[in-house]
mmCIF file of C-alpha atoms in Angstrom:
data_model
loop_
_atom_site.group_PDB
_atom_site.id
_atom_site.type_symbol
_atom_site.label_atom_id
_atom_site.label_comp_id
_atom_site.label_asym_id
_atom_site.label_seq_id
_atom_site.Cartn_x
_atom_site.Cartn_y
_atom_site.Cartn_z
ATOM 1 C CA MET A 47 121.957 -108.459 -19.166
ATOM 2 C CA ALA A 48 124.949 -108.501 -20.733
ATOM 3 C CA SER A 49 126.281 -111.879 -21.761
ATOM 4 C CA SER A 50 129.555 -111.889 -19.722
ATOM 5 C CA SER A 51 127.086 -110.570 -16.427
ATOM 6 C CA ARG A 52 124.943 -114.118 -16.015
ATOM 7 C CA SER A 53 125.743 -117.449 -15.829
ATOM 8 C CA TRP A 54 125.536 -120.060 -17.614
ATOM 9 C CA ARG A 55 124.062 -123.641 -17.630
ATOM 10 C CA TYR A 56 126.338 -124.475 -20.854
ATOM 11 C CA ASN A 57 129.347 -123.386 -22.246
ATOM 12 C CA VAL A 58 128.378 -124.406 -25.764
ATOM 13 C CA PHE A 59 125.501 -124.984 -27.362
ATOM 14 C CA PRO A 60 125.411 -127.420 -31.196
ATOM 15 C CA SER A 61 123.108 -127.126 -33.665
ATOM 16 C CA PHE A 62 123.634 -129.221 -36.648
ATOM 17 C CA HIS A 63 121.577 -132.223 -38.740
ATOM 18 C CA GLY A 64 123.102 -135.266 -37.160
ATOM 19 C CA PRO A 65 122.785 -137.634 -40.076
ATOM 20 C CA ASP A 66 124.912 -135.055 -41.505
ATOM 21 C CA VAL A 67 127.292 -135.089 -39.079
ATOM 22 C CA ARG A 68 126.963 -136.847 -35.787
ATOM 23 C CA VAL A 69 129.593 -139.773 -36.507
ATOM 24 C CA THR A 70 132.113 -137.404 -38.670
ATOM 25 C CA PHE A 71 132.517 -133.940 -37.358
ATOM 26 C CA MET A 72 129.995 -133.785 -33.556
ATOM 27 C CA SER A 73 132.055 -136.770 -32.334
ATOM 28 C CA HIS A 74 135.301 -135.399 -33.236
ATOM 29 C CA LEU A 75 134.125 -131.835 -31.675
ATOM 30 C CA LYS A 76 132.373 -133.217 -28.712
ATOM 31 C CA LYS A 77 135.485 -134.843 -27.768
ATOM 32 C CA GLN A 78 137.446 -131.623 -27.947
ATOM 33 C CA PHE A 79 134.660 -130.880 -25.808
ATOM 34 C CA GLN A 80 135.416 -132.866 -23.117
ATOM 35 C CA HIS A 81 139.476 -133.006 -23.415
ATOM 36 C CA ASN A 82 139.101 -129.668 -22.648
ATOM 37 C CA GLY A 83 136.762 -129.259 -19.599
ATOM 38 C CA ILE A 84 134.007 -127.076 -21.682
ATOM 39 C CA ILE A 85 130.835 -128.305 -21.148
ATOM 40 C CA ALA A 86 128.265 -129.342 -24.031
ATOM 41 C CA PHE A 87 124.500 -129.667 -24.736
ATOM 42 C CA ASN A 88 123.734 -132.722 -25.861
ATOM 43 C CA ASP A 89 121.028 -133.569 -27.908
ATOM 44 C CA GLU A 90 120.756 -137.266 -27.516
ATOM 45 C CA GLY A 91 118.133 -138.673 -25.609
ATOM 46 C CA ILE A 92 115.291 -135.647 -26.511
ATOM 47 C CA GLU A 93 112.136 -137.038 -28.000
ATOM 48 C CA ARG A 94 112.126 -134.677 -30.987
ATOM 49 C CA SER A 95 108.828 -133.216 -32.599
ATOM 50 C CA LYS A 96 107.726 -130.928 -35.090
ATOM 51 C CA LEU A 97 108.381 -127.978 -32.386
ATOM 52 C CA ILE A 98 110.865 -126.783 -30.363
ATOM 53 C CA GLY A 99 111.027 -128.144 -26.947
ATOM 54 C CA THR A 100 110.493 -126.633 -23.898
ATOM 55 C CA GLU A 101 113.963 -128.380 -23.025
ATOM 56 C CA LEU A 102 115.723 -127.376 -26.778
ATOM 57 C CA ILE A 103 114.851 -123.446 -25.405
ATOM 58 C CA ARG A 104 116.040 -123.828 -21.966
ATOM 59 C CA ALA A 105 118.824 -125.028 -23.372
ATOM 60 C CA ILE A 106 119.992 -122.563 -26.407
ATOM 61 C CA ARG A 107 119.435 -119.760 -23.694
ATOM 62 C CA GLY A 108 121.448 -121.764 -20.688
ATOM 63 C CA SER A 109 124.339 -121.506 -22.997
ATOM 64 C CA ARG A 110 127.034 -118.357 -23.827
ATOM 65 C CA ILE A 111 127.969 -119.384 -27.356
ATOM 66 C CA SER A 112 126.135 -121.350 -30.393
ATOM 67 C CA ILE A 113 128.250 -123.383 -32.530
ATOM 68 C CA VAL A 114 125.823 -123.530 -35.287
ATOM 69 C CA VAL A 115 127.161 -126.193 -38.610
ATOM 70 C CA LEU A 116 125.592 -125.995 -41.247
ATOM 71 C CA SER A 117 124.849 -128.617 -44.030
ATOM 72 C CA GLU A 118 123.599 -130.150 -46.836
ATOM 73 C CA ASN A 119 120.451 -131.476 -45.422
ATOM 74 C CA TYR A 120 120.381 -128.655 -42.335
ATOM 75 C CA GLY A 121 117.415 -126.755 -43.856
ATOM 76 C CA SER A 122 115.612 -130.176 -44.102
ATOM 77 C CA SER A 123 114.598 -130.619 -41.303
ATOM 78 C CA SER A 124 112.447 -127.868 -39.342
ATOM 79 C CA TRP A 125 113.562 -128.806 -36.171
ATOM 80 C CA CYS A 126 117.156 -127.131 -36.894
ATOM 81 C CA LEU A 127 115.076 -124.264 -38.198
ATOM 82 C CA ASN A 128 113.740 -123.417 -35.180
ATOM 83 C CA GLU A 129 116.436 -123.977 -33.474
ATOM 84 C CA LEU A 130 118.713 -121.708 -35.399
ATOM 85 C CA VAL A 131 115.557 -118.752 -34.894
ATOM 86 C CA GLU A 132 115.728 -119.762 -31.193
ATOM 87 C CA ILE A 133 119.766 -118.845 -31.229
ATOM 88 C CA LEU A 134 119.673 -116.157 -32.813
ATOM 89 C CA LYS A 135 116.732 -114.067 -30.581
ATOM 90 C CA CYS A 136 119.409 -114.623 -27.781
ATOM 91 C CA GLN A 137 122.221 -113.187 -29.873
ATOM 92 C CA GLU A 138 119.789 -110.366 -30.073
ATOM 93 C CA SER A 139 118.476 -110.554 -26.623
ATOM 94 C CA VAL A 140 120.988 -111.822 -24.624
ATOM 95 C CA GLY A 141 124.853 -111.224 -26.475
ATOM 96 C CA GLN A 142 124.710 -114.890 -26.839
ATOM 97 C CA ILE A 143 127.827 -115.687 -29.577
ATOM 98 C CA VAL A 144 126.949 -117.702 -32.321
ATOM 99 C CA MET A 145 129.857 -119.209 -34.623
ATOM 100 C CA THR A 146 129.169 -120.730 -37.842
ATOM 101 C CA VAL A 147 130.806 -123.723 -39.677
ATOM 102 C CA PHE A 148 129.952 -124.167 -43.014
ATOM 103 C CA TYR A 149 130.626 -128.911 -43.593
ATOM 104 C CA LYS A 150 129.983 -129.828 -47.047
ATOM 105 C CA VAL A 151 128.288 -126.393 -47.963
ATOM 106 C CA ASP A 152 128.839 -123.213 -49.498
ATOM 107 C CA PRO A 153 128.187 -120.621 -47.223
ATOM 108 C CA CYS A 154 126.011 -118.374 -50.658
ATOM 109 C CA ASP A 155 123.939 -121.438 -51.314
ATOM 110 C CA VAL A 156 122.725 -121.075 -47.182
ATOM 111 C CA ARG A 157 122.404 -117.003 -47.284
ATOM 112 C CA LYS A 158 120.836 -117.728 -50.623
ATOM 113 C CA GLN A 159 118.782 -120.833 -50.049
ATOM 114 C CA MET A 160 120.269 -121.794 -53.625
ATOM 115 C CA GLY A 161 121.758 -125.506 -54.455
ATOM 116 C CA GLU A 162 120.808 -128.429 -53.079
ATOM 117 C CA PHE A 163 120.788 -126.672 -49.537
ATOM 118 C CA GLY A 164 118.818 -124.850 -51.558
ATOM 119 C CA LYS A 165 116.049 -128.079 -52.832
ATOM 120 C CA THR A 166 115.860 -129.649 -49.181
ATOM 121 C CA PHE A 167 114.862 -126.258 -47.501
ATOM 122 C CA LYS A 168 112.079 -125.705 -49.971
ATOM 123 C CA GLU A 169 110.649 -128.876 -49.607
ATOM 124 C CA THR A 170 110.680 -128.402 -45.532
ATOM 125 C CA CYS A 171 108.428 -125.200 -46.174
ATOM 126 C CA GLU A 172 105.829 -126.655 -47.675
ATOM 127 C CA GLY A 173 102.958 -126.945 -46.565
ATOM 128 C CA LYS A 174 104.344 -123.884 -43.053
ATOM 129 C CA THR A 175 102.820 -120.829 -43.148
ATOM 130 C CA GLU A 176 103.619 -117.575 -44.395
ATOM 131 C CA THR A 177 105.213 -115.980 -40.864
ATOM 132 C CA GLN A 178 107.810 -119.578 -39.857
ATOM 133 C CA VAL A 179 108.947 -119.631 -43.755
ATOM 134 C CA HIS A 180 110.063 -115.882 -43.406
ATOM 135 C CA LYS A 181 111.233 -116.379 -39.848
ATOM 136 C CA TRP A 182 113.707 -119.164 -41.637
ATOM 137 C CA ILE A 183 114.856 -117.472 -43.927
ATOM 138 C CA HIS A 184 115.817 -114.316 -41.647
ATOM 139 C CA ALA A 185 117.620 -116.654 -40.092
ATOM 140 C CA LEU A 186 119.277 -118.790 -42.699
ATOM 141 C CA THR A 187 120.561 -115.273 -44.739
ATOM 142 C CA HIS A 188 121.556 -113.900 -41.363
ATOM 143 C CA VAL A 189 123.791 -116.850 -39.923
ATOM 144 C CA ALA A 190 125.671 -116.965 -43.632
ATOM 145 C CA ASN A 191 126.426 -113.639 -43.338
ATOM 146 C CA ILE A 192 128.133 -114.823 -39.491
ATOM 147 C CA ALA A 193 132.588 -115.116 -40.307
ATOM 148 C CA GLY A 194 132.687 -118.407 -40.180
ATOM 149 C CA GLU A 195 134.872 -121.870 -41.031
ATOM 150 C CA HIS A 196 134.232 -123.290 -43.999
ATOM 151 C CA SER A 197 135.305 -127.232 -44.416
ATOM 152 C CA VAL A 198 136.426 -126.985 -48.258
ATOM 153 C CA ASN A 199 139.203 -124.928 -46.441
ATOM 154 C CA TRP A 200 140.568 -128.391 -44.405
ATOM 155 C CA PHE A 201 142.966 -130.509 -45.013
ATOM 156 C CA VAL A 202 144.706 -133.463 -44.325
ATOM 157 C CA LEU A 203 148.316 -133.281 -44.326
ATOM 158 C CA VAL A 204 149.802 -137.126 -44.080
ATOM 159 C CA PHE A 205 153.237 -137.424 -43.261
ATOM 160 C CA TYR A 206 155.597 -140.193 -44.686
ATOM 161 C CA PRO A 207 158.675 -141.212 -43.033
#
């Protein structure tokens, strides 16, 4: 089904590692969504577990756009990694738009699971099945190849009178 011909529950599904960006980048982004009338899924109040929850899958599948905010500890969360796998399934099956933001992490480190990102990702993979790890590696490699915003390119201009 073409994405333009269906009805979406949310305009945006944001995928992010909360401790890294919830009170910084995401709080500002959510305010802008609200200000501009963009309906974004809000994950607050969802109980966390090892497997991605039914409500979360429904939210991902019901979103026109997913914004994946990759940060240094994104790969430390099996929850985030499972979200990412589902997001990419939706990109493939229904044409969901996937946008990336690399927040204080190098896209190359995500793509190749290197540096601090790679270290925490490898720890997350311990004890997981080879199939699960392969899905995560494929998803991270794919999403890191999507042209996106990189926080090192951001700057703040301060003007003094």
